[in-house]
mmCIF file of C-alpha atoms in Angstrom:
data_model
loop_
_atom_site.group_PDB
_atom_site.id
_atom_site.type_symbol
_atom_site.label_atom_id
_atom_site.label_comp_id
_atom_site.label_asym_id
_atom_site.label_seq_id
_atom_site.Cartn_x
_atom_site.Cartn_y
_atom_site.Cartn_z
ATOM 1 C CA MET N 931 -119.079 -10.538 29.644
ATOM 2 C CA ALA N 932 -117.386 -13.489 31.376
ATOM 3 C CA SER N 933 -118.061 -16.959 30.015
ATOM 4 C CA PRO N 934 -119.496 -19.766 32.203
ATOM 5 C CA PHE N 935 -116.078 -21.480 32.076
ATOM 6 C CA ASP N 936 -114.272 -18.402 33.424
ATOM 7 C CA GLN N 937 -116.837 -18.026 36.208
ATOM 8 C CA THR N 938 -116.464 -21.689 37.151
ATOM 9 C CA MET N 939 -112.659 -21.370 37.307
ATOM 10 C CA LYS N 940 -112.973 -18.269 39.456
ATOM 11 C CA ASN N 941 -115.299 -19.990 41.904
ATOM 12 C CA THR N 942 -112.981 -23.014 42.016
ATOM 13 C CA LEU N 943 -109.972 -20.865 42.856
ATOM 14 C CA ILE N 944 -111.898 -19.070 45.585
ATOM 15 C CA PHE N 945 -113.036 -22.396 47.032
ATOM 16 C CA PHE N 946 -109.477 -23.802 47.134
ATOM 17 C CA GLY N 947 -108.151 -20.564 48.610
ATOM 18 C CA ILE N 948 -110.686 -20.684 51.442
ATOM 19 C CA THR N 949 -109.900 -24.362 51.988
ATOM 20 C CA LEU N 950 -106.174 -23.653 52.324
ATOM 21 C CA LEU N 951 -106.802 -20.846 54.798
ATOM 22 C CA ILE N 952 -109.020 -23.066 56.917
ATOM 23 C CA ASN N 953 -106.614 -26.032 57.028
ATOM 24 C CA LEU N 954 -103.315 -24.161 57.206
ATOM 25 C CA LYS N 955 -101.799 -24.471 60.658
ATOM 26 C CA ALA N 956 -98.540 -22.859 61.797
ATOM 27 C CA ALA N 957 -96.775 -22.344 65.098
ATOM 28 C CA ALA N 958 -94.925 -19.132 65.850
ATOM 29 C CA GLN N 959 -91.346 -19.168 67.073
ATOM 30 C CA ASN N 960 -90.989 -19.634 70.821
ATOM 31 C CA TYR N 961 -88.729 -16.977 72.308
ATOM 32 C CA HIS N 962 -87.016 -18.061 75.509
ATOM 33 C CA ALA N 963 -83.787 -17.250 77.287
ATOM 34 C CA ILE N 964 -81.022 -19.706 76.324
ATOM 35 C CA ASN N 965 -79.594 -20.254 79.794
ATOM 36 C CA GLY N 966 -81.566 -22.953 81.568
ATOM 37 C CA SER N 967 -84.202 -23.278 78.859
ATOM 38 C CA SER N 968 -85.395 -26.626 77.524
ATOM 39 C CA TYR N 969 -85.501 -24.979 74.081
ATOM 40 C CA ALA N 970 -81.748 -24.331 74.048
ATOM 41 C CA GLY N 971 -80.818 -27.759 72.675
ATOM 42 C CA VAL N 972 -77.131 -28.038 71.842
ATOM 43 C CA LEU N 973 -76.580 -24.353 72.695
ATOM 44 C CA ALA N 974 -77.122 -25.248 76.361
ATOM 45 C CA VAL N 975 -73.543 -26.571 76.368
ATOM 46 C CA ASP N 976 -72.278 -22.973 76.657
ATOM 47 C CA ASN N 977 -74.126 -22.573 79.952
ATOM 48 C CA ASN N 978 -73.716 -26.024 81.496
ATOM 49 C CA PRO N 979 -72.711 -29.374 79.930
ATOM 50 C CA ALA N 980 -75.408 -31.090 82.005
ATOM 51 C CA SER N 981 -78.191 -28.954 80.475
ATOM 52 C CA ILE N 982 -78.372 -30.791 77.146
ATOM 53 C CA LEU N 983 -80.607 -33.427 78.828
ATOM 54 C CA ASN N 984 -83.444 -30.914 79.223
ATOM 55 C CA SER N 985 -84.595 -31.012 75.607
ATOM 56 C CA ASP N 986 -87.479 -33.329 74.708
ATOM 57 C CA ARG N 987 -86.182 -33.735 71.131
ATOM 58 C CA ARG N 988 -84.201 -36.754 69.986
ATOM 59 C CA PHE N 989 -81.620 -34.547 68.269
ATOM 60 C CA ASP N 990 -81.053 -30.996 67.062
ATOM 61 C CA ILE N 991 -78.507 -29.331 64.756
ATOM 62 C CA ASN N 992 -77.338 -25.732 64.741
ATOM 63 C CA LEU N 993 -75.588 -24.995 61.433
ATOM 64 C CA LEU N 994 -74.652 -21.347 61.985
ATOM 65 C CA SER N 995 -75.369 -18.785 64.676
ATOM 66 C CA PHE N 996 -73.465 -16.127 66.561
ATOM 67 C CA GLN N 997 -73.757 -13.904 69.563
ATOM 68 C CA ALA N 998 -71.773 -10.853 70.632
ATOM 69 C CA LYS N 999 -71.746 -8.775 73.777
ATOM 70 C CA TYR N 1000 -69.875 -5.634 74.653
ATOM 71 C CA THR N 1001 -69.789 -3.509 77.783
ATOM 72 C CA THR N 1002 -68.025 -0.157 77.807
ATOM 73 C CA ASN N 1003 -68.344 3.300 79.309
ATOM 74 C CA ALA N 1004 -66.232 4.959 76.596
ATOM 75 C CA VAL N 1005 -68.704 4.783 73.692
ATOM 76 C CA THR N 1006 -72.507 4.916 73.532
ATOM 77 C CA PHE N 1007 -74.348 3.511 70.503
ATOM 78 C CA ILE N 1008 -77.631 5.176 69.566
ATOM 79 C CA ASN N 1009 -80.535 3.734 67.520
ATOM 80 C CA TYR N 1010 -78.733 0.435 66.914
ATOM 81 C CA SER N 1011 -80.967 -2.495 65.991
ATOM 82 C CA LEU N 1012 -80.331 -6.004 64.685
ATOM 83 C CA VAL N 1013 -83.447 -5.813 62.498
ATOM 84 C CA SER N 1014 -82.264 -2.743 60.595
ATOM 85 C CA SER N 1015 -79.096 -1.667 58.855
ATOM 86 C CA PRO N 1016 -76.215 -0.809 61.232
ATOM 87 C CA ALA N 1017 -75.617 2.218 58.999
ATOM 88 C CA ASN N 1018 -78.712 3.806 60.553
ATOM 89 C CA SER N 1019 -77.137 3.770 63.996
ATOM 90 C CA LYS N 1020 -74.977 6.472 65.545
ATOM 91 C CA TYR N 1021 -72.336 6.502 68.224
ATOM 92 C CA ARG N 1022 -71.065 9.025 70.742
ATOM 93 C CA ILE N 1023 -67.651 9.082 72.415
ATOM 94 C CA ASN N 1024 -68.397 9.859 76.035
ATOM 95 C CA GLY N 1025 -66.528 12.850 77.384
ATOM 96 C CA GLY N 1026 -65.483 13.522 80.959
ATOM 97 C CA ASP N 1027 -62.757 12.795 83.479
ATOM 98 C CA PHE N 1028 -63.008 9.112 84.473
ATOM 99 C CA GLN N 1029 -61.517 5.647 83.929
ATOM 100 C CA ARG N 1030 -62.492 3.874 80.699
ATOM 101 C CA PHE N 1031 -63.023 0.148 80.138
ATOM 102 C CA ALA N 1032 -64.285 -2.188 77.425
ATOM 103 C CA ASN N 1033 -65.146 -5.914 77.346
ATOM 104 C CA ILE N 1034 -66.060 -7.577 74.057
ATOM 105 C CA ASN N 1035 -67.134 -11.231 73.738
ATOM 106 C CA PHE N 1036 -67.876 -12.926 70.410
ATOM 107 C CA ASN N 1037 -68.989 -16.516 69.859
ATOM 108 C CA MET N 1038 -69.843 -18.065 66.481
ATOM 109 C CA HIS N 1039 -71.337 -21.577 66.420
ATOM 110 C CA LEU N 1040 -70.229 -23.054 63.095
ATOM 111 C CA ILE N 1041 -71.637 -26.613 63.302
ATOM 112 C CA ASN N 1042 -73.145 -27.876 66.571
ATOM 113 C CA ALA N 1043 -75.246 -30.993 67.118
ATOM 114 C CA ARG N 1044 -76.878 -32.823 70.034
ATOM 115 C CA VAL N 1045 -78.114 -36.431 70.063
ATOM 116 C CA ALA N 1046 -80.083 -38.113 72.860
ATOM 117 C CA ILE N 1047 -78.838 -41.675 73.306
ATOM 118 C CA ASP N 1048 -81.837 -42.454 75.526
ATOM 119 C CA LYS N 1049 -83.873 -40.678 78.210
ATOM 120 C CA ARG N 1050 -80.902 -40.626 80.595
ATOM 121 C CA GLN N 1051 -77.941 -39.920 78.290
ATOM 122 C CA ALA N 1052 -77.050 -37.395 75.598
ATOM 123 C CA ILE N 1053 -73.995 -36.308 73.630
ATOM 124 C CA ALA N 1054 -73.114 -33.080 71.820
ATOM 125 C CA PHE N 1055 -70.273 -31.984 69.542
ATOM 126 C CA GLY N 1056 -69.339 -29.114 67.276
ATOM 127 C CA VAL N 1057 -66.998 -26.272 66.318
ATOM 128 C CA ASN N 1058 -67.021 -22.716 67.671
ATOM 129 C CA LEU N 1059 -65.084 -19.566 66.855
ATOM 130 C CA LYS N 1060 -64.569 -17.428 69.955
ATOM 131 C CA SER N 1061 -62.948 -14.093 70.690
ATOM 132 C CA TYR N 1062 -62.421 -11.969 73.788
ATOM 133 C CA THR N 1063 -61.012 -8.441 74.097
ATOM 134 C CA TYR N 1064 -60.405 -6.474 77.286
ATOM 135 C CA ALA N 1065 -59.176 -2.895 77.621
ATOM 136 C CA LYS N 1066 -58.864 -0.536 80.578
ATOM 137 C CA THR N 1067 -57.331 2.889 81.135
ATOM 138 C CA SER N 1068 -56.562 5.086 84.098
ATOM 139 C CA LYS N 1069 -58.569 8.242 84.655
ATOM 140 C CA TYR N 1070 -58.233 10.833 81.893
ATOM 141 C CA ASN N 1071 -60.233 13.762 80.643
ATOM 142 C CA PHE N 1072 -61.539 13.771 77.088
ATOM 143 C CA SER N 1073 -63.861 15.818 74.916
ATOM 144 C CA ASP N 1074 -64.898 15.377 71.289
ATOM 145 C CA THR N 1075 -63.628 18.917 70.596
ATOM 146 C CA VAL N 1076 -59.985 17.906 71.152
ATOM 147 C CA LYS N 1077 -58.014 18.552 67.949
ATOM 148 C CA ASN N 1078 -54.443 17.513 68.810
ATOM 149 C CA ILE N 1079 -52.286 15.888 71.486
ATOM 150 C CA ARG N 1080 -51.352 19.248 73.019
ATOM 151 C CA GLU N 1081 -54.997 20.056 73.761
ATOM 152 C CA PHE N 1082 -55.424 16.577 75.224
ATOM 153 C CA LEU N 1083 -52.432 17.055 77.568
ATOM 154 C CA PHE N 1084 -53.684 20.499 78.556
ATOM 155 C CA MET N 1085 -57.041 19.002 79.607
ATOM 156 C CA ASN N 1086 -55.240 16.346 81.656
ATOM 157 C CA GLU N 1087 -52.837 18.453 83.691
ATOM 158 C CA GLN N 1088 -54.789 17.269 86.756
ATOM 159 C CA ASN N 1089 -53.918 13.669 85.714
ATOM 160 C CA PRO N 1090 -50.093 13.681 85.734
ATOM 161 C CA ILE N 1091 -49.777 9.886 85.474
ATOM 162 C CA MET N 1092 -51.775 7.796 83.010
ATOM 163 C CA SER N 1093 -51.764 4.115 82.100
ATOM 164 C CA ALA N 1094 -53.640 1.703 79.822
ATOM 165 C CA ARG N 1095 -53.667 -1.992 78.983
ATOM 166 C CA LEU N 1096 -55.278 -4.172 76.324
ATOM 167 C CA LYS N 1097 -55.577 -7.944 75.846
ATOM 168 C CA SER N 1098 -57.191 -9.810 72.962
ATOM 169 C CA SER N 1099 -57.457 -13.470 71.989
ATOM 170 C CA THR N 1100 -59.243 -15.411 69.224
ATOM 171 C CA TRP N 1101 -59.395 -19.195 69.026
ATOM 172 C CA LEU N 1102 -61.116 -22.088 67.272
ATOM 173 C CA GLU N 1103 -62.780 -24.602 69.588
ATOM 174 C CA TYR N 1104 -63.652 -28.242 68.873
ATOM 175 C CA PHE N 1105 -65.769 -29.778 71.633
ATOM 176 C CA ALA N 1106 -67.431 -33.050 72.605
ATOM 177 C CA THR N 1107 -69.904 -33.353 75.499
ATOM 178 C CA TYR N 1108 -71.399 -36.256 77.414
ATOM 179 C CA SER N 1109 -74.242 -35.781 79.905
ATOM 180 C CA ARG N 1110 -76.055 -38.331 82.067
ATOM 181 C CA THR N 1111 -78.873 -38.461 84.615
ATOM 182 C CA LEU N 1112 -77.335 -39.596 87.896
ATOM 183 C CA TRP N 1113 -80.506 -39.745 89.952
ATOM 184 C CA ASP N 1114 -84.205 -39.414 89.160
ATOM 185 C CA GLY N 1115 -86.735 -39.356 91.989
ATOM 186 C CA GLU N 1116 -90.187 -38.033 92.750
ATOM 187 C CA ALA N 1117 -88.913 -34.709 94.074
ATOM 188 C CA GLY N 1118 -86.188 -33.935 91.555
ATOM 189 C CA ARG N 1119 -83.620 -35.077 89.026
ATOM 190 C CA LEU N 1120 -79.825 -34.727 89.084
ATOM 191 C CA HIS N 1121 -77.820 -34.272 85.859
ATOM 192 C CA ALA N 1122 -74.053 -34.205 85.352
ATOM 193 C CA GLY N 1123 -72.044 -33.477 82.225
ATOM 194 C CA VAL N 1124 -68.487 -32.975 80.993
ATOM 195 C CA THR N 1125 -67.121 -31.227 77.900
ATOM 196 C CA ILE N 1126 -63.667 -31.870 76.433
ATOM 197 C CA LYS N 1127 -62.314 -29.117 74.187
ATOM 198 C CA LEU N 1128 -59.477 -28.899 71.688
ATOM 199 C CA ASN N 1129 -58.542 -25.222 71.332
ATOM 200 C CA LYS N 1130 -56.626 -23.871 68.342
ATOM 201 C CA GLY N 1131 -55.235 -20.393 68.981
ATOM 202 C CA LEU N 1132 -55.746 -18.129 65.959
ATOM 203 C CA SER N 1133 -54.447 -14.788 67.190
ATOM 204 C CA GLY N 1134 -53.491 -13.003 70.356
ATOM 205 C CA ALA N 1135 -52.234 -9.555 71.245
ATOM 206 C CA PHE N 1136 -51.512 -7.367 74.247
ATOM 207 C CA ALA N 1137 -50.370 -3.814 74.878
ATOM 208 C CA SER N 1138 -49.542 -1.895 78.025
ATOM 209 C CA LEU N 1139 -48.685 1.698 78.871
ATOM 210 C CA GLN N 1140 -47.505 2.323 82.436
ATOM 211 C CA ASP N 1141 -46.814 5.531 84.371
ATOM 212 C CA ALA N 1142 -46.840 7.816 81.347
ATOM 213 C CA GLY N 1143 -46.720 11.549 82.026
ATOM 214 C CA ALA N 1144 -45.960 14.930 80.517
ATOM 215 C CA THR N 1145 -44.334 18.104 81.864
ATOM 216 C CA ARG N 1146 -45.651 21.519 80.899
ATOM 217 C CA VAL N 1147 -43.077 23.788 79.262
ATOM 218 C CA SER N 1148 -44.152 27.438 78.981
ATOM 219 C CA THR N 1149 -42.466 30.059 76.832
ATOM 220 C CA ALA N 1150 -43.385 33.590 75.863
ATOM 221 C CA SER N 1151 -44.889 32.456 72.592
ATOM 222 C CA ARG N 1152 -46.556 29.132 73.332
ATOM 223 C CA ILE N 1153 -47.226 26.333 75.783
ATOM 224 C CA SER N 1154 -45.799 22.915 75.002
ATOM 225 C CA TYR N 1155 -45.472 19.569 76.775
ATOM 226 C CA GLN N 1156 -42.531 17.252 77.162
ATOM 227 C CA LEU N 1157 -43.212 13.542 77.555
ATOM 228 C CA ARG N 1158 -41.398 11.904 80.431
ATOM 229 C CA ASP N 1159 -41.141 8.564 82.179
ATOM 230 C CA GLY N 1160 -43.528 5.779 81.202
ATOM 231 C CA ALA N 1161 -43.015 2.347 79.717
ATOM 232 C CA ALA N 1162 -44.837 0.893 76.731
ATOM 233 C CA ILE N 1163 -44.775 -2.735 75.638
ATOM 234 C CA TYR N 1164 -46.800 -4.751 73.138
ATOM 235 C CA GLY N 1165 -46.871 -8.200 71.634
ATOM 236 C CA TYR N 1166 -48.809 -10.415 69.261
ATOM 237 C CA SER N 1167 -48.924 -14.065 68.284
ATOM 238 C CA ALA N 1168 -46.090 -15.264 66.031
ATOM 239 C CA ASN N 1169 -48.392 -16.972 63.510
ATOM 240 C CA ILE N 1170 -49.343 -13.550 62.092
ATOM 241 C CA ASP N 1171 -45.797 -12.752 60.865
ATOM 242 C CA PRO N 1172 -45.504 -15.335 58.029
ATOM 243 C CA TRP N 1173 -48.482 -13.810 56.152
ATOM 244 C CA LYS N 1174 -47.179 -12.495 52.810
ATOM 245 C CA ASN N 1175 -49.192 -10.437 50.346
ATOM 246 C CA ASP N 1176 -47.374 -11.923 47.355
ATOM 247 C CA ARG N 1177 -48.468 -15.464 48.270
ATOM 248 C CA GLY N 1178 -51.800 -17.151 47.688
ATOM 249 C CA THR N 1179 -54.500 -17.205 50.350
ATOM 250 C CA SER N 1180 -54.400 -20.993 50.742
ATOM 251 C CA ALA N 1181 -50.635 -20.993 51.323
ATOM 252 C CA ASN N 1182 -50.895 -18.173 53.859
ATOM 253 C CA LEU N 1183 -53.712 -19.916 55.716
ATOM 254 C CA GLN N 1184 -51.744 -23.159 55.821
ATOM 255 C CA ASP N 1185 -48.792 -21.390 57.468
ATOM 256 C CA PHE N 1186 -51.158 -19.465 59.719
ATOM 257 C CA PHE N 1187 -52.770 -22.609 61.156
ATOM 258 C CA SER N 1188 -49.546 -24.647 61.273
ATOM 259 C CA ASN N 1189 -47.890 -21.982 63.452
ATOM 260 C CA SER N 1190 -50.882 -21.696 65.782
ATOM 261 C CA SER N 1191 -50.738 -23.089 69.292
ATOM 262 C CA THR N 1192 -52.999 -25.936 70.444
ATOM 263 C CA GLY N 1193 -54.430 -26.442 73.908
ATOM 264 C CA PHE N 1194 -56.955 -28.536 75.812
ATOM 265 C CA SER N 1195 -59.616 -27.621 78.337
ATOM 266 C CA ILE N 1196 -62.426 -29.329 80.252
ATOM 267 C CA ASP N 1197 -65.816 -28.030 81.392
ATOM 268 C CA ALA N 1198 -67.847 -29.924 83.992
ATOM 269 C CA GLY N 1199 -71.229 -29.131 85.452
ATOM 270 C CA VAL N 1200 -74.139 -30.478 87.447
ATOM 271 C CA GLU N 1201 -77.730 -29.342 87.827
ATOM 272 C CA TYR N 1202 -80.600 -30.350 90.051
ATOM 273 C CA LEU N 1203 -84.126 -29.945 88.698
ATOM 274 C CA VAL N 1204 -86.975 -29.632 91.208
ATOM 275 C CA LYS N 1205 -90.151 -31.351 90.065
ATOM 276 C CA ASN N 1206 -93.607 -29.903 90.581
ATOM 277 C CA GLN N 1207 -95.107 -31.517 93.708
ATOM 278 C CA ALA N 1208 -98.618 -30.125 93.211
ATOM 279 C CA VAL N 1209 -101.441 -32.694 93.095
ATOM 280 C CA LEU N 1210 -103.335 -32.177 89.861
ATOM 281 C CA ASN N 1211 -107.082 -32.632 89.554
ATOM 282 C CA TYR N 1212 -107.365 -34.526 86.306
ATOM 283 C CA TYR N 1213 -111.145 -34.007 86.249
ATOM 284 C CA ASP N 1214 -110.719 -30.228 86.090
ATOM 285 C CA GLU N 1215 -110.859 -29.074 82.479
ATOM 286 C CA ASP N 1216 -108.517 -26.138 83.254
ATOM 287 C CA ASN N 1217 -105.714 -28.588 84.020
#
């Protein structure tokens, strides 16, 4: 049998629990598209330097975030989700006789910040890691049952000439942005902004295969193919060469960055916001 003290403690805990549930207030995350949204904050710089004036906050900081996008007709990913393990996903190499392409964009925001100087001016600054890869091939026939190069050439006898090219670049970006309201009237508001970037090239590579072909050579015992013509070239950034496995990571990274190329770039943008011209009835509770 419970004592009066235990019963009192139980009732007290229930009372405080109900009190917390009644007074607890939370707001769910607002999900909006980044481009053109007033919720984008400093991330609006990627879309338009002038857009950082749209936020109603005095400042915002983005410590770490990333986004990636790929478009390709060569591979199809199945059951891939960001909220589950990538190991649960599957992929399929698309077969058929057609041209292949792939575009891969990657952007990691390391430290980004935006500060509103006043209602008409704002600044933003930060560091980003960006990468872009592009690949394209001529038309060729492929199937996932191909076991060797001879079977591949046999399937592509109707494609006597084939070519392919690939380009890839990765760089570190330091940026600073200034945006200002140029004009603010009853009908709309005009913003303008400029971003100055210091770009540090981390790695680059390219490869190209032009006018490659094969000639069928038939004998009594087997069918073979002889490669003919074609030109293949490739290249990569020189800062990759000094990396030595017998050296420490810090020493290799120091040589890696010291041999990297540096460049500058400028982004500029304007935007015109149209204000709502509807006459509100302030005595209507729905408004």
